């Protein structure tokens, strides 16, 4: 190959010119974080939480599945996997709610509840991910939010693995920075490792999507968290109501909701911040017709979210667990053979029906890993189809050699 004619000084000058930008991109866009993402977050009012709640929800979900399961419209194989999931890990992520689901019972009552919840949580066998949603950092509830965090963490001691907090109703980016600062102070007074307290931000106000200056607020929210933001969670009903959408039309698939979520997706891409869709408030309770109708709606919405790259959502009732896992497992199993074949062909550098780019191979590997993490597929199945073990898949997801 002929040597280039540009002098070395040009290379050096361009490297120097872009050094600051290179450092900024590396810091702002670290890529997909290591570790599992739960497929859902279950919200339970603080006064309804008790040790053993996860197993209790699993039992209630199994009971309704036994009565109505054939109407879910999924294969017998998927149903068997859903039953096993409900027996062993019915809740992947639990958020004990001190905000809308709990209300404002007064300072003494909330103080006592925060201590009680922390004590029961510390004594329980929690799901893989667990935490609390405190009140917003808007002026009327800010001090109450901080006080609940302080009381809760003081009683909890060392947080369990997968511990995460939830900041709701952000109406100014500065609230996110203030939350990060408070968490840093709480780490000091409670003897926790610096940077160990992380939080997800609920996107449920117009101001958390578009700032008053007309710019998109979402990237500034992520930066304001100072590395503590683990996720952006969409709040279907608060967001829709704030835009003046009538209650009958508030839904996860409303165009206004899609607009916000598409901006969330672009803002979070490559940052290591994960996304969650919201919830549906149509619950599978009552007679058979009501259960079947609500399940059909939930199945459709969960599938829709998955197809659009939102791999997590909210669940509000034990009867939503069968439809959550049925939709999720069907999604990961339906295209398992084709996705695995494309990963295998990419790794082997063999010619297949589809010529995939490295980014697509990475996404396909991430799809397989997500299926493994939630129990939709097994490692034996994936290894047989791809020839790769879990470590090799993880390297492909991280684009490591």
PDB file of C-alpha atoms in Angstrom, residues 2-306:
ATOM      1  CA  UNK A   2       1.394   3.406  -0.949  1.00  0.00           C
ATOM      2  CA  UNK A   3       2.303   5.717   1.902  1.00  0.00           C
ATOM      3  CA  UNK A   4       0.011   8.711   2.379  1.00  0.00           C
ATOM      4  CA  UNK A   5       1.234  12.193   1.569  1.00  0.00           C
ATOM      5  CA  UNK A   6      -0.144  14.037   4.567  1.00  0.00           C
ATOM      6  CA  UNK A   7       2.545  14.959   7.090  1.00  0.00           C
ATOM      7  CA  UNK A   8       2.331  13.454  10.579  1.00  0.00           C
ATOM      8  CA  UNK A   9       1.676  16.905  12.015  1.00  0.00           C
ATOM      9  CA  UNK A  10      -1.824  16.875  10.458  1.00  0.00           C
ATOM     10  CA  UNK A  11      -2.730  13.632  12.223  1.00  0.00           C
ATOM     11  CA  UNK A  12      -1.475  15.026  15.517  1.00  0.00           C
ATOM     12  CA  UNK A  13      -3.294  18.326  15.073  1.00  0.00           C
ATOM     13  CA  UNK A  14      -6.628  16.624  14.355  1.00  0.00           C
ATOM     14  CA  UNK A  15      -6.186  14.297  17.340  1.00  0.00           C
ATOM     15  CA  UNK A  16      -5.496  17.314  19.553  1.00  0.00           C
ATOM     16  CA  UNK A  17      -8.448  19.216  18.117  1.00  0.00           C
ATOM     17  CA  UNK A  18     -10.856  16.348  18.886  1.00  0.00           C
ATOM     18  CA  UNK A  19      -9.367  15.244  22.214  1.00  0.00           C
ATOM     19  CA  UNK A  20     -11.934  17.122  24.280  1.00  0.00           C
ATOM     20  CA  UNK A  21     -14.811  15.844  22.142  1.00  0.00           C
ATOM     21  CA  UNK A  22     -13.432  12.297  22.344  1.00  0.00           C
ATOM     22  CA  UNK A  23     -13.374  12.491  26.145  1.00  0.00           C
ATOM     23  CA  UNK A  24     -16.893  13.932  26.283  1.00  0.00           C
ATOM     24  CA  UNK A  25     -18.340  11.222  24.033  1.00  0.00           C
ATOM     25  CA  UNK A  26     -16.611   8.482  26.032  1.00  0.00           C
ATOM     26  CA  UNK A  27     -18.021   9.899  29.283  1.00  0.00           C
ATOM     27  CA  UNK A  28     -21.543  10.595  28.015  1.00  0.00           C
ATOM     28  CA  UNK A  29     -21.992   7.429  25.949  1.00  0.00           C
ATOM     29  CA  UNK A  30     -20.433   4.441  27.760  1.00  0.00           C
ATOM     30  CA  UNK A  31     -22.810   2.005  26.023  1.00  0.00           C
ATOM     31  CA  UNK A  32     -25.114  -0.684  27.377  1.00  0.00           C
ATOM     32  CA  UNK A  33     -24.472  -1.274  31.073  1.00  0.00           C
ATOM     33  CA  UNK A  34     -23.461  -4.679  32.321  1.00  0.00           C
ATOM     34  CA  UNK A  35     -26.020  -6.711  34.214  1.00  0.00           C
ATOM     35  CA  UNK A  36     -29.638  -7.680  33.955  1.00  0.00           C
ATOM     36  CA  UNK A  37     -32.592  -5.410  33.301  1.00  0.00           C
ATOM     37  CA  UNK A  38     -35.894  -6.517  34.853  1.00  0.00           C
ATOM     38  CA  UNK A  39     -38.844  -6.973  32.504  1.00  0.00           C
ATOM     39  CA  UNK A  40     -41.180  -5.075  34.832  1.00  0.00           C
ATOM     40  CA  UNK A  41     -41.453  -2.967  37.939  1.00  0.00           C
ATOM     41  CA  UNK A  42     -44.268  -3.779  40.348  1.00  0.00           C
ATOM     42  CA  UNK A  43     -45.556  -0.771  42.303  1.00  0.00           C
ATOM     43  CA  UNK A  44     -47.082  -1.438  45.721  1.00  0.00           C
ATOM     44  CA  UNK A  45     -48.301   1.298  48.115  1.00  0.00           C
ATOM     45  CA  UNK A  46     -46.100   1.477  51.204  1.00  0.00           C
ATOM     46  CA  UNK A  47     -48.966   0.668  53.536  1.00  0.00           C
ATOM     47  CA  UNK A  48     -49.706  -2.493  51.517  1.00  0.00           C
ATOM     48  CA  UNK A  49     -46.143  -3.822  51.559  1.00  0.00           C
ATOM     49  CA  UNK A  50     -45.153  -6.672  53.863  1.00  0.00           C
ATOM     50  CA  UNK A  51     -42.486  -9.348  53.958  1.00  0.00           C
ATOM     51  CA  UNK A  52     -43.437 -12.268  51.720  1.00  0.00           C
ATOM     52  CA  UNK A  53     -45.441 -10.093  49.331  1.00  0.00           C
ATOM     53  CA  UNK A  54     -43.640 -11.400  46.248  1.00  0.00           C
ATOM     54  CA  UNK A  55     -44.583 -15.017  46.961  1.00  0.00           C
ATOM     55  CA  UNK A  56     -48.136 -13.918  47.757  1.00  0.00           C
ATOM     56  CA  UNK A  57     -48.416 -12.190  44.379  1.00  0.00           C
ATOM     57  CA  UNK A  58     -47.075 -15.325  42.713  1.00  0.00           C
ATOM     58  CA  UNK A  59     -49.756 -17.463  44.362  1.00  0.00           C
ATOM     59  CA  UNK A  60     -52.525 -15.086  43.288  1.00  0.00           C
ATOM     60  CA  UNK A  61     -51.155 -14.987  39.754  1.00  0.00           C
ATOM     61  CA  UNK A  62     -50.982 -18.786  39.588  1.00  0.00           C
ATOM     62  CA  UNK A  63     -54.583 -19.040  40.779  1.00  0.00           C
ATOM     63  CA  UNK A  64     -55.943 -16.748  38.075  1.00  0.00           C
ATOM     64  CA  UNK A  65     -53.737 -18.470  35.493  1.00  0.00           C
ATOM     65  CA  UNK A  66     -55.162 -21.855  36.484  1.00  0.00           C
ATOM     66  CA  UNK A  67     -58.676 -20.527  35.955  1.00  0.00           C
ATOM     67  CA  UNK A  68     -58.207 -18.540  32.761  1.00  0.00           C
ATOM     68  CA  UNK A  69     -54.745 -19.362  31.362  1.00  0.00           C
ATOM     69  CA  UNK A  70     -55.854 -20.987  28.107  1.00  0.00           C
ATOM     70  CA  UNK A  71     -57.346 -17.662  26.992  1.00  0.00           C
ATOM     71  CA  UNK A  72     -53.919 -15.999  26.897  1.00  0.00           C
ATOM     72  CA  UNK A  73     -53.448 -17.375  23.400  1.00  0.00           C
ATOM     73  CA  UNK A  74     -49.846 -18.550  23.829  1.00  0.00           C
ATOM     74  CA  UNK A  75     -48.350 -21.995  23.347  1.00  0.00           C
ATOM     75  CA  UNK A  76     -48.405 -24.708  25.992  1.00  0.00           C
ATOM     76  CA  UNK A  77     -44.616 -24.393  26.212  1.00  0.00           C
ATOM     77  CA  UNK A  78     -44.859 -20.692  27.021  1.00  0.00           C
ATOM     78  CA  UNK A  79     -47.604 -21.342  29.578  1.00  0.00           C
ATOM     79  CA  UNK A  80     -45.416 -23.934  31.312  1.00  0.00           C
ATOM     80  CA  UNK A  81     -42.563 -21.435  31.493  1.00  0.00           C
ATOM     81  CA  UNK A  82     -44.898 -18.752  32.867  1.00  0.00           C
ATOM     82  CA  UNK A  83     -46.094 -21.110  35.603  1.00  0.00           C
ATOM     83  CA  UNK A  84     -42.516 -21.877  36.590  1.00  0.00           C
ATOM     84  CA  UNK A  85     -41.685 -18.160  36.653  1.00  0.00           C
ATOM     85  CA  UNK A  86     -44.657 -17.421  38.901  1.00  0.00           C
ATOM     86  CA  UNK A  87     -43.583 -20.190  41.258  1.00  0.00           C
ATOM     87  CA  UNK A  88     -39.945 -19.115  41.495  1.00  0.00           C
ATOM     88  CA  UNK A  89     -39.673 -15.374  40.745  1.00  0.00           C
ATOM     89  CA  UNK A  90     -43.061 -13.710  40.237  1.00  0.00           C
ATOM     90  CA  UNK A  91     -41.671 -10.196  40.766  1.00  0.00           C
ATOM     91  CA  UNK A  92     -38.393  -9.133  39.192  1.00  0.00           C
ATOM     92  CA  UNK A  93     -38.408  -5.528  40.417  1.00  0.00           C
ATOM     93  CA  UNK A  94     -40.445  -4.216  43.356  1.00  0.00           C
ATOM     94  CA  UNK A  95     -40.964  -0.531  44.105  1.00  0.00           C
ATOM     95  CA  UNK A  96     -42.583   0.314  47.423  1.00  0.00           C
ATOM     96  CA  UNK A  97     -44.465   3.543  46.789  1.00  0.00           C
ATOM     97  CA  UNK A  98     -44.483   6.541  49.127  1.00  0.00           C
ATOM     98  CA  UNK A  99     -45.873   8.839  46.436  1.00  0.00           C
ATOM     99  CA  UNK A 100     -49.238   8.736  44.610  1.00  0.00           C
ATOM    100  CA  UNK A 101     -50.053   5.180  45.656  1.00  0.00           C
ATOM    101  CA  UNK A 102     -49.485   6.086  49.306  1.00  0.00           C
ATOM    102  CA  UNK A 103     -50.766   9.624  49.640  1.00  0.00           C
ATOM    103  CA  UNK A 104     -50.153  12.127  52.447  1.00  0.00           C
ATOM    104  CA  UNK A 105     -51.155  10.599  55.786  1.00  0.00           C
ATOM    105  CA  UNK A 106     -49.074  13.061  57.815  1.00  0.00           C
ATOM    106  CA  UNK A 107     -45.460  13.205  58.912  1.00  0.00           C
ATOM    107  CA  UNK A 108     -45.720  10.905  61.912  1.00  0.00           C
ATOM    108  CA  UNK A 109     -47.494   8.203  59.913  1.00  0.00           C
ATOM    109  CA  UNK A 110     -45.043   8.376  56.994  1.00  0.00           C
ATOM    110  CA  UNK A 111     -42.043   8.376  59.326  1.00  0.00           C
ATOM    111  CA  UNK A 112     -43.320   5.204  60.978  1.00  0.00           C
ATOM    112  CA  UNK A 113     -44.171   3.595  57.643  1.00  0.00           C
ATOM    113  CA  UNK A 114     -40.705   4.286  56.221  1.00  0.00           C
ATOM    114  CA  UNK A 115     -39.087   2.611  59.228  1.00  0.00           C
ATOM    115  CA  UNK A 116     -41.487  -0.346  59.127  1.00  0.00           C
ATOM    116  CA  UNK A 117     -41.033  -0.944  55.385  1.00  0.00           C
ATOM    117  CA  UNK A 118     -37.243  -0.779  55.681  1.00  0.00           C
ATOM    118  CA  UNK A 119     -37.244  -3.249  58.566  1.00  0.00           C
ATOM    119  CA  UNK A 120     -39.474  -5.749  56.778  1.00  0.00           C
ATOM    120  CA  UNK A 121     -37.531  -5.365  53.564  1.00  0.00           C
ATOM    121  CA  UNK A 122     -34.237  -6.001  55.365  1.00  0.00           C
ATOM    122  CA  UNK A 123     -35.666  -9.174  56.899  1.00  0.00           C
ATOM    123  CA  UNK A 124     -37.276 -10.420  53.672  1.00  0.00           C
ATOM    124  CA  UNK A 125     -35.867 -12.282  50.683  1.00  0.00           C
ATOM    125  CA  UNK A 126     -36.376  -9.488  48.153  1.00  0.00           C
ATOM    126  CA  UNK A 127     -36.700  -9.796  44.371  1.00  0.00           C
ATOM    127  CA  UNK A 128     -33.548  -9.233  42.278  1.00  0.00           C
ATOM    128  CA  UNK A 129     -34.359  -5.502  42.150  1.00  0.00           C
ATOM    129  CA  UNK A 130     -36.090  -3.516  44.868  1.00  0.00           C
ATOM    130  CA  UNK A 131     -36.419   0.027  46.174  1.00  0.00           C
ATOM    131  CA  UNK A 132     -38.819   2.835  46.994  1.00  0.00           C
ATOM    132  CA  UNK A 133     -40.450   5.687  45.148  1.00  0.00           C
ATOM    133  CA  UNK A 134     -40.346   8.799  47.317  1.00  0.00           C
ATOM    134  CA  UNK A 135     -42.242  12.028  46.789  1.00  0.00           C
ATOM    135  CA  UNK A 136     -41.178  14.621  44.241  1.00  0.00           C
ATOM    136  CA  UNK A 137     -38.566  17.333  44.742  1.00  0.00           C
ATOM    137  CA  UNK A 138     -41.100  20.047  43.981  1.00  0.00           C
ATOM    138  CA  UNK A 139     -41.421  22.609  46.766  1.00  0.00           C
ATOM    139  CA  UNK A 140     -44.550  21.233  48.531  1.00  0.00           C
ATOM    140  CA  UNK A 141     -43.168  17.680  48.956  1.00  0.00           C
ATOM    141  CA  UNK A 142     -39.379  18.098  48.800  1.00  0.00           C
ATOM    142  CA  UNK A 143     -38.646  18.030  52.522  1.00  0.00           C
ATOM    143  CA  UNK A 144     -41.032  15.139  53.042  1.00  0.00           C
ATOM    144  CA  UNK A 145     -39.241  13.191  50.288  1.00  0.00           C
ATOM    145  CA  UNK A 146     -35.809  13.757  51.849  1.00  0.00           C
ATOM    146  CA  UNK A 147     -37.090  12.863  55.312  1.00  0.00           C
ATOM    147  CA  UNK A 148     -38.575   9.593  54.078  1.00  0.00           C
ATOM    148  CA  UNK A 149     -35.300   8.685  52.353  1.00  0.00           C
ATOM    149  CA  UNK A 150     -33.340   9.471  55.507  1.00  0.00           C
ATOM    150  CA  UNK A 151     -35.639   7.437  57.776  1.00  0.00           C
ATOM    151  CA  UNK A 152     -35.818   4.530  55.358  1.00  0.00           C
ATOM    152  CA  UNK A 153     -32.065   4.267  54.778  1.00  0.00           C
ATOM    153  CA  UNK A 154     -31.344   4.664  58.468  1.00  0.00           C
ATOM    154  CA  UNK A 155     -33.422   1.591  59.266  1.00  0.00           C
ATOM    155  CA  UNK A 156     -32.473  -0.441  56.177  1.00  0.00           C
ATOM    156  CA  UNK A 157     -28.725  -0.536  56.723  1.00  0.00           C
ATOM    157  CA  UNK A 158     -26.745  -1.860  53.763  1.00  0.00           C
ATOM    158  CA  UNK A 159     -29.117  -1.877  50.765  1.00  0.00           C
ATOM    159  CA  UNK A 160     -29.676  -5.247  49.070  1.00  0.00           C
ATOM    160  CA  UNK A 161     -28.255  -5.950  45.593  1.00  0.00           C
ATOM    161  CA  UNK A 162     -30.310  -4.341  42.846  1.00  0.00           C
ATOM    162  CA  UNK A 163     -31.439  -1.498  45.089  1.00  0.00           C
ATOM    163  CA  UNK A 164     -32.833   1.504  43.198  1.00  0.00           C
ATOM    164  CA  UNK A 165     -34.793   4.639  44.048  1.00  0.00           C
ATOM    165  CA  UNK A 166     -37.403   6.471  41.990  1.00  0.00           C
ATOM    166  CA  UNK A 167     -37.698  10.255  41.579  1.00  0.00           C
ATOM    167  CA  UNK A 168     -41.182  11.226  40.319  1.00  0.00           C
ATOM    168  CA  UNK A 169     -42.756  14.314  38.723  1.00  0.00           C
ATOM    169  CA  UNK A 170     -39.671  16.212  37.598  1.00  0.00           C
ATOM    170  CA  UNK A 171     -40.683  19.729  36.558  1.00  0.00           C
ATOM    171  CA  UNK A 172     -37.190  21.251  36.513  1.00  0.00           C
ATOM    172  CA  UNK A 173     -33.843  19.693  35.626  1.00  0.00           C
ATOM    173  CA  UNK A 174     -32.396  21.227  38.791  1.00  0.00           C
ATOM    174  CA  UNK A 175     -34.540  18.838  40.866  1.00  0.00           C
ATOM    175  CA  UNK A 176     -32.537  15.924  39.450  1.00  0.00           C
ATOM    176  CA  UNK A 177     -29.228  17.505  40.422  1.00  0.00           C
ATOM    177  CA  UNK A 178     -30.585  18.257  43.887  1.00  0.00           C
ATOM    178  CA  UNK A 179     -31.681  14.639  44.285  1.00  0.00           C
ATOM    179  CA  UNK A 180     -28.194  13.450  43.337  1.00  0.00           C
ATOM    180  CA  UNK A 181     -26.717  15.824  45.912  1.00  0.00           C
ATOM    181  CA  UNK A 182     -29.052  14.587  48.649  1.00  0.00           C
ATOM    182  CA  UNK A 183     -28.169  10.974  47.903  1.00  0.00           C
ATOM    183  CA  UNK A 184     -24.496  11.831  48.251  1.00  0.00           C
ATOM    184  CA  UNK A 185     -25.159  13.334  51.668  1.00  0.00           C
ATOM    185  CA  UNK A 186     -27.240  10.320  52.708  1.00  0.00           C
ATOM    186  CA  UNK A 187     -24.385   8.010  51.752  1.00  0.00           C
ATOM    187  CA  UNK A 188     -22.123   9.926  54.116  1.00  0.00           C
ATOM    188  CA  UNK A 189     -24.441   9.951  57.136  1.00  0.00           C
ATOM    189  CA  UNK A 190     -25.499   6.312  56.742  1.00  0.00           C
ATOM    190  CA  UNK A 191     -22.036   4.943  56.012  1.00  0.00           C
ATOM    191  CA  UNK A 192     -22.753   3.812  52.458  1.00  0.00           C
ATOM    192  CA  UNK A 193     -20.229   3.643  49.644  1.00  0.00           C
ATOM    193  CA  UNK A 194     -19.944   6.854  47.647  1.00  0.00           C
ATOM    194  CA  UNK A 195     -22.010   6.660  44.471  1.00  0.00           C
ATOM    195  CA  UNK A 196     -23.853   3.513  45.566  1.00  0.00           C
ATOM    196  CA  UNK A 197     -27.318   5.116  45.650  1.00  0.00           C
ATOM    197  CA  UNK A 198     -28.761   5.345  42.153  1.00  0.00           C
ATOM    198  CA  UNK A 199     -32.167   6.430  40.972  1.00  0.00           C
ATOM    199  CA  UNK A 200     -34.478   6.266  38.024  1.00  0.00           C
ATOM    200  CA  UNK A 201     -36.303   9.373  36.851  1.00  0.00           C
ATOM    201  CA  UNK A 202     -39.977   9.177  36.013  1.00  0.00           C
ATOM    202  CA  UNK A 203     -40.865  10.981  32.821  1.00  0.00           C
ATOM    203  CA  UNK A 204     -44.421  11.993  33.600  1.00  0.00           C
ATOM    204  CA  UNK A 205     -44.503  15.747  33.088  1.00  0.00           C
ATOM    205  CA  UNK A 206     -44.262  17.847  29.950  1.00  0.00           C
ATOM    206  CA  UNK A 207     -41.358  19.762  31.536  1.00  0.00           C
ATOM    207  CA  UNK A 208     -39.274  16.590  31.829  1.00  0.00           C
ATOM    208  CA  UNK A 209     -39.510  16.153  28.049  1.00  0.00           C
ATOM    209  CA  UNK A 210     -39.362  19.735  26.756  1.00  0.00           C
ATOM    210  CA  UNK A 211     -37.797  22.513  28.790  1.00  0.00           C
ATOM    211  CA  UNK A 212     -39.178  26.004  29.101  1.00  0.00           C
ATOM    212  CA  UNK A 213     -36.448  27.230  26.740  1.00  0.00           C
ATOM    213  CA  UNK A 214     -37.739  24.981  23.979  1.00  0.00           C
ATOM    214  CA  UNK A 215     -34.896  22.441  24.192  1.00  0.00           C
ATOM    215  CA  UNK A 216     -35.268  18.744  24.931  1.00  0.00           C
ATOM    216  CA  UNK A 217     -34.836  18.325  28.687  1.00  0.00           C
ATOM    217  CA  UNK A 218     -34.112  14.586  28.716  1.00  0.00           C
ATOM    218  CA  UNK A 219     -30.358  14.687  27.964  1.00  0.00           C
ATOM    219  CA  UNK A 220     -29.921  17.400  30.605  1.00  0.00           C
ATOM    220  CA  UNK A 221     -31.799  15.252  33.130  1.00  0.00           C
ATOM    221  CA  UNK A 222     -29.382  12.375  32.550  1.00  0.00           C
ATOM    222  CA  UNK A 223     -26.342  14.663  32.894  1.00  0.00           C
ATOM    223  CA  UNK A 224     -27.743  16.410  35.984  1.00  0.00           C
ATOM    224  CA  UNK A 225     -27.868  13.072  37.819  1.00  0.00           C
ATOM    225  CA  UNK A 226     -24.073  12.973  37.806  1.00  0.00           C
ATOM    226  CA  UNK A 227     -23.828   9.309  36.899  1.00  0.00           C
ATOM    227  CA  UNK A 228     -26.530   8.195  39.340  1.00  0.00           C
ATOM    228  CA  UNK A 229     -29.376   7.895  36.822  1.00  0.00           C
ATOM    229  CA  UNK A 230     -30.071   4.228  36.116  1.00  0.00           C
ATOM    230  CA  UNK A 231     -33.255   4.610  34.106  1.00  0.00           C
ATOM    231  CA  UNK A 232     -35.979   6.756  32.587  1.00  0.00           C
ATOM    232  CA  UNK A 233     -39.473   5.418  33.355  1.00  0.00           C
ATOM    233  CA  UNK A 234     -42.495   6.693  31.485  1.00  0.00           C
ATOM    234  CA  UNK A 235     -45.551   7.613  33.564  1.00  0.00           C
ATOM    235  CA  UNK A 236     -48.534   6.992  31.318  1.00  0.00           C
ATOM    236  CA  UNK A 237     -51.335   8.657  33.238  1.00  0.00           C
ATOM    237  CA  UNK A 238     -49.696  11.678  34.858  1.00  0.00           C
ATOM    238  CA  UNK A 239     -48.066  12.570  31.548  1.00  0.00           C
ATOM    239  CA  UNK A 240     -51.285  12.158  29.561  1.00  0.00           C
ATOM    240  CA  UNK A 241     -53.358  14.095  32.079  1.00  0.00           C
ATOM    241  CA  UNK A 242     -50.799  16.902  32.086  1.00  0.00           C
ATOM    242  CA  UNK A 243     -51.291  17.273  28.342  1.00  0.00           C
ATOM    243  CA  UNK A 244     -55.067  17.530  28.767  1.00  0.00           C
ATOM    244  CA  UNK A 245     -55.868  14.122  27.278  1.00  0.00           C
ATOM    245  CA  UNK A 246     -59.253  12.859  28.449  1.00  0.00           C
ATOM    246  CA  UNK A 247     -59.190   9.907  30.820  1.00  0.00           C
ATOM    247  CA  UNK A 248     -60.938   7.621  28.344  1.00  0.00           C
ATOM    248  CA  UNK A 249     -58.053   8.045  25.882  1.00  0.00           C
ATOM    249  CA  UNK A 250     -55.062   7.940  28.203  1.00  0.00           C
ATOM    250  CA  UNK A 251     -53.029   4.931  27.140  1.00  0.00           C
ATOM    251  CA  UNK A 252     -49.512   3.633  26.590  1.00  0.00           C
ATOM    252  CA  UNK A 253     -50.146   3.686  22.836  1.00  0.00           C
ATOM    253  CA  UNK A 254     -51.552   7.210  22.553  1.00  0.00           C
ATOM    254  CA  UNK A 255     -49.575   9.261  19.978  1.00  0.00           C
ATOM    255  CA  UNK A 256     -48.635  11.773  22.676  1.00  0.00           C
ATOM    256  CA  UNK A 257     -47.150   8.970  24.765  1.00  0.00           C
ATOM    257  CA  UNK A 258     -45.263   7.630  21.770  1.00  0.00           C
ATOM    258  CA  UNK A 259     -43.783  11.079  21.089  1.00  0.00           C
ATOM    259  CA  UNK A 260     -42.388  11.320  24.616  1.00  0.00           C
ATOM    260  CA  UNK A 261     -41.054   7.772  24.575  1.00  0.00           C
ATOM    261  CA  UNK A 262     -39.346   8.226  21.220  1.00  0.00           C
ATOM    262  CA  UNK A 263     -37.514  11.254  22.624  1.00  0.00           C
ATOM    263  CA  UNK A 264     -36.614   9.221  25.726  1.00  0.00           C
ATOM    264  CA  UNK A 265     -35.211   6.511  23.485  1.00  0.00           C
ATOM    265  CA  UNK A 266     -33.028   8.882  21.490  1.00  0.00           C
ATOM    266  CA  UNK A 267     -31.835  10.737  24.595  1.00  0.00           C
ATOM    267  CA  UNK A 268     -30.881   7.539  26.448  1.00  0.00           C
ATOM    268  CA  UNK A 269     -29.263   5.681  23.543  1.00  0.00           C
ATOM    269  CA  UNK A 270     -25.688   4.752  24.353  1.00  0.00           C
ATOM    270  CA  UNK A 271     -25.712   6.492  27.746  1.00  0.00           C
ATOM    271  CA  UNK A 272     -26.104   3.368  29.881  1.00  0.00           C
ATOM    272  CA  UNK A 273     -29.483   4.648  31.085  1.00  0.00           C
ATOM    273  CA  UNK A 274     -32.228   2.078  30.610  1.00  0.00           C
ATOM    274  CA  UNK A 275     -35.836   2.663  29.615  1.00  0.00           C
ATOM    275  CA  UNK A 276     -39.161   1.528  30.961  1.00  0.00           C
ATOM    276  CA  UNK A 277     -42.613   1.952  29.494  1.00  0.00           C
ATOM    277  CA  UNK A 278     -45.512   2.735  31.794  1.00  0.00           C
ATOM    278  CA  UNK A 279     -48.569   0.788  32.884  1.00  0.00           C
ATOM    279  CA  UNK A 280     -52.114   0.051  31.901  1.00  0.00           C
ATOM    280  CA  UNK A 281     -54.748   0.641  34.564  1.00  0.00           C
ATOM    281  CA  UNK A 282     -57.201  -1.844  33.045  1.00  0.00           C
ATOM    282  CA  UNK A 283     -56.924  -4.681  35.561  1.00  0.00           C
ATOM    283  CA  UNK A 284     -57.768  -8.381  34.950  1.00  0.00           C
ATOM    284  CA  UNK A 285     -60.292  -8.686  37.777  1.00  0.00           C
ATOM    285  CA  UNK A 286     -63.966  -9.596  37.939  1.00  0.00           C
ATOM    286  CA  UNK A 287     -65.792 -12.083  35.735  1.00  0.00           C
ATOM    287  CA  UNK A 288     -64.227 -14.134  32.942  1.00  0.00           C
ATOM    288  CA  UNK A 289     -65.030 -11.563  30.270  1.00  0.00           C
ATOM    289  CA  UNK A 290     -63.332  -8.793  32.240  1.00  0.00           C
ATOM    290  CA  UNK A 291     -60.212 -10.882  32.899  1.00  0.00           C
ATOM    291  CA  UNK A 292     -59.906 -12.002  29.288  1.00  0.00           C
ATOM    292  CA  UNK A 293     -60.403  -8.497  27.927  1.00  0.00           C
ATOM    293  CA  UNK A 294     -57.848  -6.943  30.262  1.00  0.00           C
ATOM    294  CA  UNK A 295     -55.334  -9.700  29.514  1.00  0.00           C
ATOM    295  CA  UNK A 296     -55.762  -9.210  25.780  1.00  0.00           C
ATOM    296  CA  UNK A 297     -55.128  -5.484  26.183  1.00  0.00           C
ATOM    297  CA  UNK A 298     -52.096  -6.038  28.399  1.00  0.00           C
ATOM    298  CA  UNK A 299     -50.636  -8.665  26.055  1.00  0.00           C
ATOM    299  CA  UNK A 300     -50.976  -6.284  23.123  1.00  0.00           C
ATOM    300  CA  UNK A 301     -49.404  -3.350  24.934  1.00  0.00           C
ATOM    301  CA  UNK A 302     -46.499  -5.333  26.385  1.00  0.00           C
ATOM    302  CA  UNK A 303     -45.759  -6.830  22.970  1.00  0.00           C
ATOM    303  CA  UNK A 304     -45.956  -3.390  21.390  1.00  0.00           C
ATOM    304  CA  UNK A 305     -43.453  -2.002  23.895  1.00  0.00           C
ATOM    305  CA  UNK A 306     -41.045  -4.894  23.336  1.00  0.00           C
TER     306      UNK A 306
END
